[in-house]
Structures are given as C-alpha cells and as structure tokens.
PDB file of C-alpha atoms and ligand atoms in Angstrom:
ATOM      1  CA  MET A   1       8.080  14.068   4.686  1.00 71.00           C
ATOM      2  CA  ILE A   2       4.327  14.776   3.730  1.00 78.00           C
ATOM      3  CA  GLY A   3       1.437  15.164   5.816  1.00 74.00           C
ATOM      4  CA  ARG A   4       0.399  18.630   7.598  1.00 70.00           C
ATOM      5  CA  ASN A   5       2.165  18.336  10.800  1.00 73.00           C
ATOM      6  CA  ALA A   6       3.571  16.270  12.932  1.00 85.00           C
ATOM      7  CA  PRO A   7       1.160  13.815  12.511  1.00 92.00           C
ATOM      8  CA  GLY A   8       0.370  11.639  16.488  1.00 94.00           C
ATOM      9  CA  ARG A   9      -0.225   8.080  14.349  1.00 96.00           C
ATOM     10  CA  VAL A  10       0.399   6.736  11.633  1.00 98.00           C
ATOM     11  CA  VAL A  11      -2.279   4.366   9.544  1.00 98.00           C
ATOM     12  CA  ALA A  12      -0.910   2.205   6.569  1.00 98.00           C
ATOM     13  CA  LEU A  13      -3.389   0.052   4.557  1.00 98.00           C
ATOM     14  CA  SER A  14      -2.434  -3.523   3.023  1.00 98.00           C
ATOM     15  CA  PRO A  15      -4.717  -4.964   1.385  1.00 98.00           C
ATOM     16  CA  HIS A  16      -2.349  -8.756   1.716  1.00 98.00           C
ATOM     17  CA  PHE A  17       0.559  -9.021   3.533  1.00 97.00           C
ATOM     18  CA  ASP A  18       3.422  -7.206   1.860  1.00 95.00           C
ATOM     19  CA  ASP A  19       1.719  -4.263   0.005  1.00 98.00           C
ATOM     20  CA  ALA A  20       2.154  -1.559   2.275  1.00 98.00           C
ATOM     21  CA  LEU A  21       5.706  -2.106   3.412  1.00 98.00           C
ATOM     22  CA  MET A  22       6.910  -2.667  -0.263  1.00 97.00           C
ATOM     23  CA  SER A  23       5.410   0.343  -1.505  1.00 98.00           C
ATOM     24  CA  VAL A  24       6.137   2.659   1.381  1.00 98.00           C
ATOM     25  CA  GLY A  25       8.855   1.039   3.884  1.00 98.00           C
ATOM     26  CA  GLY A  26      10.282   3.928   3.450  1.00 97.00           C
ATOM     27  CA  LEU A  27       8.057   6.440   4.286  1.00 96.00           C
ATOM     28  CA  LEU A  28       6.442   4.269   7.413  1.00 96.00           C
ATOM     29  CA  ALA A  29       9.806   4.191   8.444  1.00 94.00           C
ATOM     30  CA  ALA A  30      10.660   6.709   8.511  1.00 92.00           C
ATOM     31  CA  LEU A  31       7.901   9.113   9.830  1.00 93.00           C
ATOM     32  CA  ASP A  32       8.391   9.910  13.935  1.00 92.00           C
ATOM     33  CA  ALA A  33       4.820   8.287  14.866  1.00 96.00           C
ATOM     34  CA  PRO A  34       4.059   4.980  15.857  1.00 97.00           C
ATOM     35  CA  VAL A  35       2.332   3.178  12.828  1.00 98.00           C
ATOM     36  CA  THR A  36      -0.306   0.473  12.277  1.00 98.00           C
ATOM     37  CA  VAL A  37      -0.008  -1.484   9.431  1.00 98.00           C
ATOM     38  CA  VAL A  38      -3.519  -2.932   8.758  1.00 98.00           C
ATOM     39  CA  THR A  39      -3.467  -6.475   6.429  1.00 98.00           C
ATOM     40  CA  VAL A  40      -7.200  -6.128   4.897  1.00 98.00           C
ATOM     41  CA  HIS A  41      -6.965  -9.765   3.334  1.00 98.00           C
ATOM     42  CA  GLY A  42      -5.102 -11.263   6.352  1.00 98.00           C
ATOM     43  CA  GLY A  43      -7.107 -14.175   7.668  1.00 97.00           C
ATOM     44  CA  VAL A  44      -6.710 -18.028   6.626  1.00 97.00           C
ATOM     45  CA  PRO A  45      -8.910 -18.918   4.418  1.00 95.00           C
ATOM     46  CA  PRO A  46     -10.637 -23.325   4.481  1.00 90.00           C
ATOM     47  CA  ASP A  47      -8.263 -25.812   4.894  1.00 84.00           C
ATOM     48  CA  GLY A  48      -8.157 -27.448   1.561  1.00 83.00           C
ATOM     49  CA  THR A  49      -7.482 -25.592  -1.160  1.00 90.00           C
ATOM     50  CA  ALA A  50      -4.846 -23.420  -2.612  1.00 93.00           C
ATOM     51  CA  SER A  51      -4.942 -21.164  -5.276  1.00 94.00           C
ATOM     52  CA  GLU A  52      -2.646 -20.837  -7.854  1.00 94.00           C
ATOM     53  CA  TRP A  53      -0.057 -17.772  -6.367  1.00 93.00           C
ATOM     54  CA  ASP A  54      -0.515 -19.893  -3.189  1.00 94.00           C
ATOM     55  CA  ARG A  55       1.156 -23.177  -4.992  1.00 94.00           C
ATOM     56  CA  LEU A  56       4.095 -20.878  -6.727  1.00 93.00           C
ATOM     57  CA  CYS A  57       4.759 -20.096  -3.627  1.00 94.00           C
ATOM     58  CA  GLY A  58       5.452 -23.424  -2.361  1.00 94.00           C
ATOM     59  CA  PHE A  59       2.326 -23.906   0.204  1.00 96.00           C
ATOM     60  CA  ALA A  60      -0.107 -27.149   0.192  1.00 95.00           C
ATOM     61  CA  SER A  61      -2.706 -24.741   0.688  1.00 96.00           C
ATOM     62  CA  GLY A  62      -4.418 -21.601   0.753  1.00 96.00           C
ATOM     63  CA  ALA A  63      -4.258 -22.220   5.197  1.00 97.00           C
ATOM     64  CA  GLU A  64      -1.093 -22.518   4.589  1.00 97.00           C
ATOM     65  CA  ALA A  65       0.694 -19.714   3.006  1.00 97.00           C
ATOM     66  CA  ALA A  66      -2.047 -17.468   5.312  1.00 97.00           C
ATOM     67  CA  ARG A  67      -0.247 -18.582   8.758  1.00 97.00           C
ATOM     68  CA  ALA A  68       2.843 -18.718   7.139  1.00 97.00           C
ATOM     69  CA  ARG A  69       2.525 -14.667   5.728  1.00 97.00           C
ATOM     70  CA  ALA A  70       0.910 -13.331   8.567  1.00 98.00           C
ATOM     71  CA  LEU A  71       4.550 -14.511  10.167  1.00 98.00           C
ATOM     72  CA  GLU A  72       5.996 -13.146   7.909  1.00 98.00           C
ATOM     73  CA  ASP A  73       4.533  -9.772   8.379  1.00 98.00           C
ATOM     74  CA  ARG A  74       4.676  -9.573  12.596  1.00 98.00           C
ATOM     75  CA  ARG A  75       8.467 -10.296  11.015  1.00 98.00           C
ATOM     76  CA  ALA A  76       8.518  -7.055   8.757  1.00 98.00           C
ATOM     77  CA  CYS A  77       6.086  -4.905  10.771  1.00 98.00           C
ATOM     78  CA  GLY A  78       9.203  -5.500  13.470  1.00 98.00           C
ATOM     79  CA  VAL A  79      12.204  -4.469  11.260  1.00 97.00           C
ATOM     80  CA  ILE A  80      10.382  -0.959  11.014  1.00 97.00           C
ATOM     81  CA  GLY A  81       8.925  -0.861  13.954  1.00 97.00           C
ATOM     82  CA  ALA A  82       4.836  -1.170  13.348  1.00 98.00           C
ATOM     83  CA  ASP A  83       2.518  -2.127  15.434  1.00 98.00           C
ATOM     84  CA  PRO A  84       0.593  -5.457  12.917  1.00 98.00           C
ATOM     85  CA  VAL A  85      -3.633  -5.595  12.633  1.00 98.00           C
ATOM     86  CA  HIS A  86      -4.127  -8.852  10.226  1.00 98.00           C
ATOM     87  CA  LEU A  87      -8.439  -8.361  10.147  1.00 98.00           C
ATOM     88  CA  ALA A  88      -9.840 -12.236   9.034  1.00 97.00           C
ATOM     89  CA  TYR A  89     -10.687 -11.648   5.175  1.00 98.00           C
ATOM     90  CA  PRO A  90      -8.961 -14.480   3.290  1.00 96.00           C
ATOM     91  CA  ASP A  91      -6.826 -13.390  -0.271  1.00 96.00           C
ATOM     92  CA  GLY A  92      -9.602 -12.378  -2.298  1.00 96.00           C
ATOM     93  CA  ILE A  93      -9.296 -15.251  -4.162  1.00 94.00           C
ATOM     94  CA  TYR A  94     -10.345 -17.936  -1.553  1.00 95.00           C
ATOM     95  CA  GLY A  95     -13.872 -15.999  -2.933  1.00 93.00           C
ATOM     96  CA  ALA A  96     -14.437 -11.851  -2.240  1.00 94.00           C
ATOM     97  CA  PRO A  97     -16.176 -10.616   0.928  1.00 95.00           C
ATOM     98  CA  SER A  98     -20.044  -9.204   1.432  1.00 94.00           C
ATOM     99  CA  SER A  99     -17.616  -6.266   3.135  1.00 95.00           C
ATOM    100  CA  LEU A 100     -15.069  -5.019   4.788  1.00 97.00           C
ATOM    101  CA  ASP A 101     -16.614  -3.775   7.724  1.00 98.00           C
ATOM    102  CA  ALA A 102     -14.195  -4.931  10.118  1.00 98.00           C
ATOM    103  CA  LEU A 103     -12.255  -2.312   8.218  1.00 98.00           C
ATOM    104  CA  THR A 104     -14.812   0.296   8.939  1.00 97.00           C
ATOM    105  CA  GLU A 105     -14.560  -0.924  12.093  1.00 98.00           C
ATOM    106  CA  VAL A 106     -10.783  -0.947  12.407  1.00 98.00           C
ATOM    107  CA  ILE A 107     -10.980   3.000  10.734  1.00 98.00           C
ATOM    108  CA  GLU A 108     -12.873   4.029  13.308  1.00 96.00           C
ATOM    109  CA  ARG A 109     -11.206   2.792  15.915  1.00 97.00           C
ATOM    110  CA  LEU A 110      -7.951   3.622  15.275  1.00 97.00           C
ATOM    111  CA  VAL A 111      -7.520   6.881  13.084  1.00 96.00           C
ATOM    112  CA  THR A 112      -7.780  10.140  15.428  1.00 94.00           C
ATOM    113  CA  GLU A 113      -7.932  13.863  14.323  1.00 91.00           C
ATOM    114  CA  ASP A 114      -3.945  13.815  13.959  1.00 94.00           C
ATOM    115  CA  ALA A 115      -3.613  10.994  11.949  1.00 96.00           C
ATOM    116  CA  LEU A 116      -1.807  10.085   8.417  1.00 96.00           C
ATOM    117  CA  VAL A 117      -3.838   6.891   6.972  1.00 97.00           C
ATOM    118  CA  LEU A 118      -2.342   6.024   4.087  1.00 98.00           C
ATOM    119  CA  VAL A 119      -3.895   4.009   1.880  1.00 98.00           C
ATOM    120  CA  PRO A 120      -3.583   2.030  -1.653  1.00 98.00           C
ATOM    121  CA  ALA A 121      -3.721   4.523  -4.801  1.00 98.00           C
ATOM    122  CA  ALA A 122      -4.988   0.561  -6.714  1.00 98.00           C
ATOM    123  CA  VAL A 123      -2.798   1.465  -9.258  1.00 98.00           C
ATOM    124  CA  CYS A 124      -3.438  -2.453  -9.992  1.00 97.00           C
ATOM    125  CA  ARG A 125      -6.217  -4.001 -11.640  1.00 95.00           C
ATOM    126  CA  HIS A 126      -6.274  -6.013  -8.562  1.00 96.00           C
ATOM    127  CA  ALA A 127     -10.308  -6.299  -6.696  1.00 97.00           C
ATOM    128  CA  ASP A 128      -8.458  -6.878  -3.374  1.00 98.00           C
ATOM    129  CA  HIS A 129      -6.419  -3.742  -4.073  1.00 98.00           C
ATOM    130  CA  HIS A 130      -9.999  -1.151  -4.813  1.00 98.00           C
ATOM    131  CA  ARG A 131     -12.410  -2.746  -2.688  1.00 98.00           C
ATOM    132  CA  THR A 132     -10.081  -1.151   0.283  1.00 98.00           C
ATOM    133  CA  ARG A 133      -9.446   1.572  -1.135  1.00 98.00           C
ATOM    134  CA  ASP A 134     -12.869   2.492  -1.910  1.00 97.00           C
ATOM    135  CA  ALA A 135     -13.812   0.897   1.598  1.00 97.00           C
ATOM    136  CA  ALA A 136     -10.950   3.090   3.380  1.00 97.00           C
ATOM    137  CA  LEU A 137     -12.413   6.359   1.175  1.00 96.00           C
ATOM    138  CA  ALA A 138     -15.955   5.924   2.224  1.00 95.00           C
ATOM    139  CA  ALA A 139     -14.619   5.331   5.784  1.00 95.00           C
ATOM    140  CA  LEU A 140     -11.990   7.938   6.198  1.00 95.00           C
ATOM    141  CA  ALA A 141     -14.739  10.247   4.261  1.00 91.00           C
ATOM    142  CA  GLY A 142     -16.288  12.096   7.633  1.00 84.00           C
ATOM    143  CA  LEU A 143     -12.614  12.195   9.519  1.00 90.00           C
ATOM    144  CA  ASP A 144     -11.075  15.089  10.395  1.00 87.00           C
ATOM    145  CA  ALA A 145      -7.555  13.470   9.539  1.00 92.00           C
ATOM    146  CA  ASP A 146      -4.332  13.097   6.785  1.00 94.00           C
ATOM    147  CA  VAL A 147      -5.300  10.868   4.109  1.00 95.00           C
ATOM    148  CA  TRP A 148      -3.068   9.797   1.430  1.00 97.00           C
ATOM    149  CA  LEU A 149      -2.975   6.470  -1.703  1.00 98.00           C
ATOM    150  CA  TYR A 150      -0.238   5.239  -2.274  1.00 98.00           C
ATOM    151  CA  ALA A 151       0.984   3.805  -5.550  1.00 98.00           C
ATOM    152  CA  ASP A 152       1.419   0.380  -5.122  1.00 98.00           C
ATOM    153  CA  GLN A 153       4.273  -1.724  -5.923  1.00 97.00           C
ATOM    154  CA  PRO A 154       5.247  -3.994  -6.934  1.00 94.00           C
ATOM    155  CA  TYR A 155       2.652  -3.439  -9.933  1.00 95.00           C
ATOM    156  CA  ALA A 156       3.700   0.710 -10.172  1.00 96.00           C
ATOM    157  CA  GLY A 157       6.873  -0.244 -10.593  1.00 94.00           C
ATOM    158  CA  ARG A 158       5.973  -1.408 -14.141  1.00 92.00           C
ATOM    159  CA  SER A 159       4.796   2.341 -15.684  1.00 95.00           C
ATOM    160  CA  ARG A 160       7.063   3.687 -18.281  1.00 95.00           C
ATOM    161  CA  HIS A 161       6.183   6.927 -16.001  1.00 96.00           C
ATOM    162  CA  TRP A 162       7.361   5.289 -12.823  1.00 96.00           C
ATOM    163  CA  GLY A 163       9.794   7.753 -10.992  1.00 93.00           C
ATOM    164  CA  GLY A 164       9.041  10.716 -13.351  1.00 94.00           C
ATOM    165  CA  PRO A 165       6.153  13.341 -13.179  1.00 94.00           C
ATOM    166  CA  GLY A 166       4.198  11.655 -15.352  1.00 96.00           C
ATOM    167  CA  ALA A 167       3.857   8.791 -12.059  1.00 97.00           C
ATOM    168  CA  GLU A 168       2.538  12.296 -10.262  1.00 96.00           C
ATOM    169  CA  SER A 169       0.165  13.644 -12.868  1.00 95.00           C
ATOM    170  CA  LEU A 170      -1.632   9.830 -13.679  1.00 95.00           C
ATOM    171  CA  ALA A 171      -0.491  10.264 -17.284  1.00 94.00           C
ATOM    172  CA  ASP A 172      -0.603   6.614 -17.116  1.00 94.00           C
ATOM    173  CA  ASP A 173      -4.072   6.228 -18.851  1.00 95.00           C
ATOM    174  CA  VAL A 174      -4.537   2.878 -17.380  1.00 96.00           C
ATOM    175  CA  TRP A 175      -3.857   4.182 -13.922  1.00 97.00           C
ATOM    176  CA  ARG A 176      -5.826   7.085 -14.170  1.00 96.00           C
ATOM    177  CA  ASP A 177      -8.738   4.712 -15.562  1.00 97.00           C
ATOM    178  CA  ARG A 178      -8.264   2.682 -12.495  1.00 97.00           C
ATOM    179  CA  MET A 179      -7.788   5.337  -9.687  1.00 97.00           C
ATOM    180  CA  ALA A 180     -10.569   7.705 -11.635  1.00 96.00           C
ATOM    181  CA  PRO A 181     -13.755   6.408  -9.106  1.00 94.00           C
ATOM    182  CA  ALA A 182     -11.041   7.531  -6.586  1.00 95.00           C
ATOM    183  CA  VAL A 183     -10.154  11.370  -8.300  1.00 94.00           C
ATOM    184  CA  THR A 184     -12.930  11.965  -9.362  1.00 91.00           C
ATOM    185  CA  ARG A 185     -14.845  11.388  -5.605  1.00 92.00           C
ATOM    186  CA  PHE A 186     -11.842  13.680  -3.681  1.00 91.00           C
ATOM    187  CA  GLY A 187      -9.695  14.998  -5.737  1.00 91.00           C
ATOM    188  CA  LEU A 188      -5.613  14.917  -5.521  1.00 93.00           C
ATOM    189  CA  ALA A 189      -4.273  18.127  -4.101  1.00 90.00           C
ATOM    190  CA  GLU A 190      -0.823  16.729  -4.254  1.00 93.00           C
ATOM    191  CA  ALA A 191       1.572  14.504  -5.169  1.00 96.00           C
ATOM    192  CA  ARG A 192       4.661  13.666  -3.365  1.00 96.00           C
ATOM    193  CA  THR A 193       7.587  11.460  -4.698  1.00 96.00           C
ATOM    194  CA  VAL A 194      10.556   9.892  -2.202  1.00 95.00           C
ATOM    195  CA  ARG A 195      13.397   8.705  -3.020  1.00 95.00           C
ATOM    196  CA  LEU A 196      15.177   6.709  -0.589  1.00 95.00           C
ATOM    197  CA  THR A 197      18.479   7.777   1.033  1.00 93.00           C
ATOM    198  CA  ALA A 198      20.450   4.001   1.252  1.00 93.00           C
ATOM    199  CA  ARG A 199      20.417   3.885   4.985  1.00 93.00           C
ATOM    200  CA  ASP A 200      16.194   3.901   4.359  1.00 93.00           C
ATOM    201  CA  TRP A 201      17.064   1.909   1.122  1.00 95.00           C
ATOM    202  CA  ALA A 202      18.331  -0.626   3.911  1.00 95.00           C
ATOM    203  CA  VAL A 203      15.347  -0.877   6.254  1.00 96.00           C
ATOM    204  CA  LYS A 204      13.616  -1.308   3.874  1.00 97.00           C
ATOM    205  CA  HIS A 205      15.117  -3.945   2.403  1.00 96.00           C
ATOM    206  CA  ARG A 206      15.525  -5.720   5.156  1.00 97.00           C
ATOM    207  CA  ALA A 207      12.124  -5.431   6.245  1.00 98.00           C
ATOM    208  CA  VAL A 208      11.122  -6.590   2.383  1.00 97.00           C
ATOM    209  CA  LEU A 209      12.819  -9.545   2.429  1.00 96.00           C
ATOM    210  CA  ALA A 210      10.558 -10.457   5.439  1.00 97.00           C
ATOM    211  CA  TYR A 211       8.417 -12.117   3.675  1.00 97.00           C
ATOM    212  CA  ALA A 212      10.154 -14.499   1.301  1.00 95.00           C
ATOM    213  CA  SER A 213       8.201 -16.575   0.387  1.00 95.00           C
ATOM    214  CA  GLN A 214       6.360 -14.945  -2.428  1.00 93.00           C
ATOM    215  CA  LEU A 215       9.309 -12.660  -3.549  1.00 93.00           C
ATOM    216  CA  VAL A 216      10.413 -15.852  -6.012  1.00 86.00           C
ATOM    217  CA  PRO A 217       7.275 -15.396  -8.106  1.00 90.00           C
ATOM    218  CA  LEU A 218       6.770 -11.858  -8.141  1.00 89.00           C
ATOM    219  CA  ALA A 219      11.068 -11.771  -9.351  1.00 85.00           C
ATOM    220  CA  THR A 220       9.510 -13.923 -12.098  1.00 84.00           C
ATOM    221  CA  TYR A 221       7.890 -10.390 -13.685  1.00 78.00           C
ATOM    222  CA  ALA A 222       8.669  -7.330 -11.034  1.00 79.00           C
ATOM    223  CA  GLY A 223      12.483  -8.258 -12.415  1.00 79.00           C
ATOM    224  CA  HIS A 224      15.166  -6.062 -10.134  1.00 87.00           C
ATOM    225  CA  PHE A 225      12.771  -5.115  -7.748  1.00 87.00           C
ATOM    226  CA  LEU A 226      14.915  -5.809  -5.190  1.00 91.00           C
ATOM    227  CA  ALA A 227      18.054  -3.766  -5.742  1.00 90.00           C
ATOM    228  CA  PHE A 228      18.770  -0.660  -5.375  1.00 90.00           C
ATOM    229  CA  GLU A 229      18.747   1.153  -8.235  1.00 89.00           C
ATOM    230  CA  GLY A 230      15.036  -0.321  -8.574  1.00 93.00           C
ATOM    231  CA  PRO A 231      11.900   0.620  -8.167  1.00 94.00           C
ATOM    232  CA  LEU A 232      11.153  -0.395  -4.832  1.00 95.00           C
ATOM    233  CA  ASN A 233      13.685   2.624  -4.081  1.00 95.00           C
ATOM    234  CA  THR A 234      11.230   5.261  -5.490  1.00 97.00           C
ATOM    235  CA  GLU A 235       7.406   5.748  -3.505  1.00 98.00           C
ATOM    236  CA  LEU A 236       4.859   7.718  -4.768  1.00 98.00           C
ATOM    237  CA  VAL A 237       1.858   9.659  -2.780  1.00 98.00           C
ATOM    238  CA  TRP A 238      -1.070  11.638  -3.333  1.00 97.00           C
ATOM    239  CA  ARG A 239      -2.635  13.242  -0.589  1.00 95.00           C
ATOM    240  CA  VAL A 240      -6.732  13.080  -1.164  1.00 91.00           C
ATOM    241  CA  GLY A 241      -9.513  15.668   0.557  1.00 73.00           C
ATOM    242  CA  ALA A 242     -11.307  13.969   3.659  1.00 55.00           C
ATOM    243  CA  ARG A 243     -14.623  14.494   1.630  1.00 61.00           C
ATOM    244  CA  PRO A 244     -15.794  14.276  -1.123  1.00 59.00           C
ATOM    245  CA  VAL A 245     -15.177  17.461  -3.665  1.00 54.00           C
ATOM    246  CA  ALA A 246     -15.182  18.394  -7.299  1.00 53.00           C
ATOM    247  CA  ALA A 247     -12.188  16.382  -8.731  1.00 47.00           C
ATOM    248  CA  ARG A 248      -8.999  18.478  -9.510  1.00 50.00           C
ATOM    249  CA  PRO A 249      -5.941  18.757 -11.262  1.00 51.00           C
ATOM    250  CA  VAL A 250      -3.035  16.930  -9.498  1.00 55.00           C
ATOM    251  CA  ARG A 251      -0.516  19.952  -8.735  1.00 52.00           C
ATOM    252  CA  GLU A 252       3.042  18.231 -10.798  1.00 46.00           C
ATOM    253  CA  GLU A 253       5.867  18.604  -7.568  1.00 44.00           C
ATOM    254  CA  ARG A 254       8.321  16.615  -7.711  1.00 45.00           C
ATOM    255  CA  THR A 255      10.720  16.444  -3.804  1.00 43.00           C
ATOM    256  CA  GLU A 256      13.681  14.718  -3.580  1.00 42.00           C
ATOM    257  CA  ALA A 257      15.021  12.357  -0.978  1.00 40.00           C
ATOM    258  CA  ARG A 258      14.554  14.004   2.785  1.00 36.00           C
TER     259      ARG A 258
HETATM  260 ZN1   ZN B   1      -1.696  -7.134  -2.347  1.00 78.73          ZN
END
C-alpha cells in the first residue's frame, strides 16, 4: 500500500471521466479511507456540436456524451465505494478553460493534512491531463498532504517499459519529457508498482466496465486492456514533494502485489 500513514481521506483527480479509475482503480478500491474522485472536465459543453471522439462513441452531441458519462462515472465510483465530484469544465476539445480555479477551490476544501492525493502524471500528450496536473500541483504546493502522481491509462500501457523498472525510473524518453515540468519542480522521491490481486482486479474491472460508452473505441488502440493479464492490472505511482524541491533521481524500488 502507499502513503506515509493510514490516510484520513483519499482524493483522486481525474482529467476526464474514467482516467482515475482506469489508472489507479485497484489502489482506490483497496485504500482503507473515504475516497473522492474529482473529474475536472466533468461539465456539459454547449449543445449542437460533437467531437470526433464523441461521435465515435456513439453520441450525436458533446452534451449528450457528457451527461451519459457523468452517469457512467457515478456507477463506476459506486463499484469502488468512492464519492464522485464533477467540476463544470467541459472536455477541453470543446475549448480550453482559461484557468482551473474550481479545481484549486475543491483541493483547498477536500485536502486535509492527513489526505492522500492522486494526480495524473500526464505521460500522454493530452493537454487536459497536463493542465490538471500542473494546476493541482500548484494548489497542493502549500499543503502538507501526501501527493502521488499516477501513470495515466490507457496511454501508459503502450510504453515498452510498462510493468518494469524502466517505467518507474522514467527510462521512457517520451514520459520524461512529458513529466519534466512536474519532476523538475517537485522531484520524485519514490516509485511504486502495484500488481493487482485477482480479487482487486475483479473490482477494478467491474468499475472500468461502467465506462461502457468509451470502451469499444478505446479497444481499437489500447488492445487487450480489459484482459486479466492486460496493462490495467498494473498501476504505477510516484510520490512527489508537496513543495518545490531540486530534482532528485527516482529511487528504483519495485513493490509487488500487496
Ligand atoms: Zn483523459
């Protein structure tokens, strides 16, 4: 298990519906504390347009997609016993927000000293993931919480280093570049690879299946990600400092299943 002590509360930040549970759903289900999953781009865009992705997922408009995904997220969070919070920012594809003040506010409201916070590492190119990470770390810098970055799925599973020590130590050049803004400013003190037990996988799998509208298109490029031996059975997190520090090398520590 991760964390300095038994956390009093767990707050997982998810750029979009499904990111947090797909990436660390096993950890979230296993942590013995109340869990809140905050979806940053959880709002409804103006009606009348649909992104290519939303069309691919079977929706006639972005608004219809957002409403359906909010319901899916409530079901998924219900599977792991988490409390969902949806911020009002639409998916960034409908226009990037000028700030994420609502995220700062929710962090200040929910994150207590005994909280464990999970933040997307943004190993992908997606601007919404980078924006969420950077705004969250800025808001968390003055708080004394236990903060961890998580490798974002289904993107992380496509690295040839996935599941091995190379992923933990950022041997992947692409990841290193994408995570540089966070690593340079805060450093990564510790890495943890978690392989889910069959029981924890079964819970995570059930939660991920709740995001039904996105699973078929995701499978076209993420392959066998719903299989027991697939990439979602591994979760990877890095502990970061709560305040800016000089960059430190990642300690190569590998922890097998709980
Ligand atoms: Zn995402």
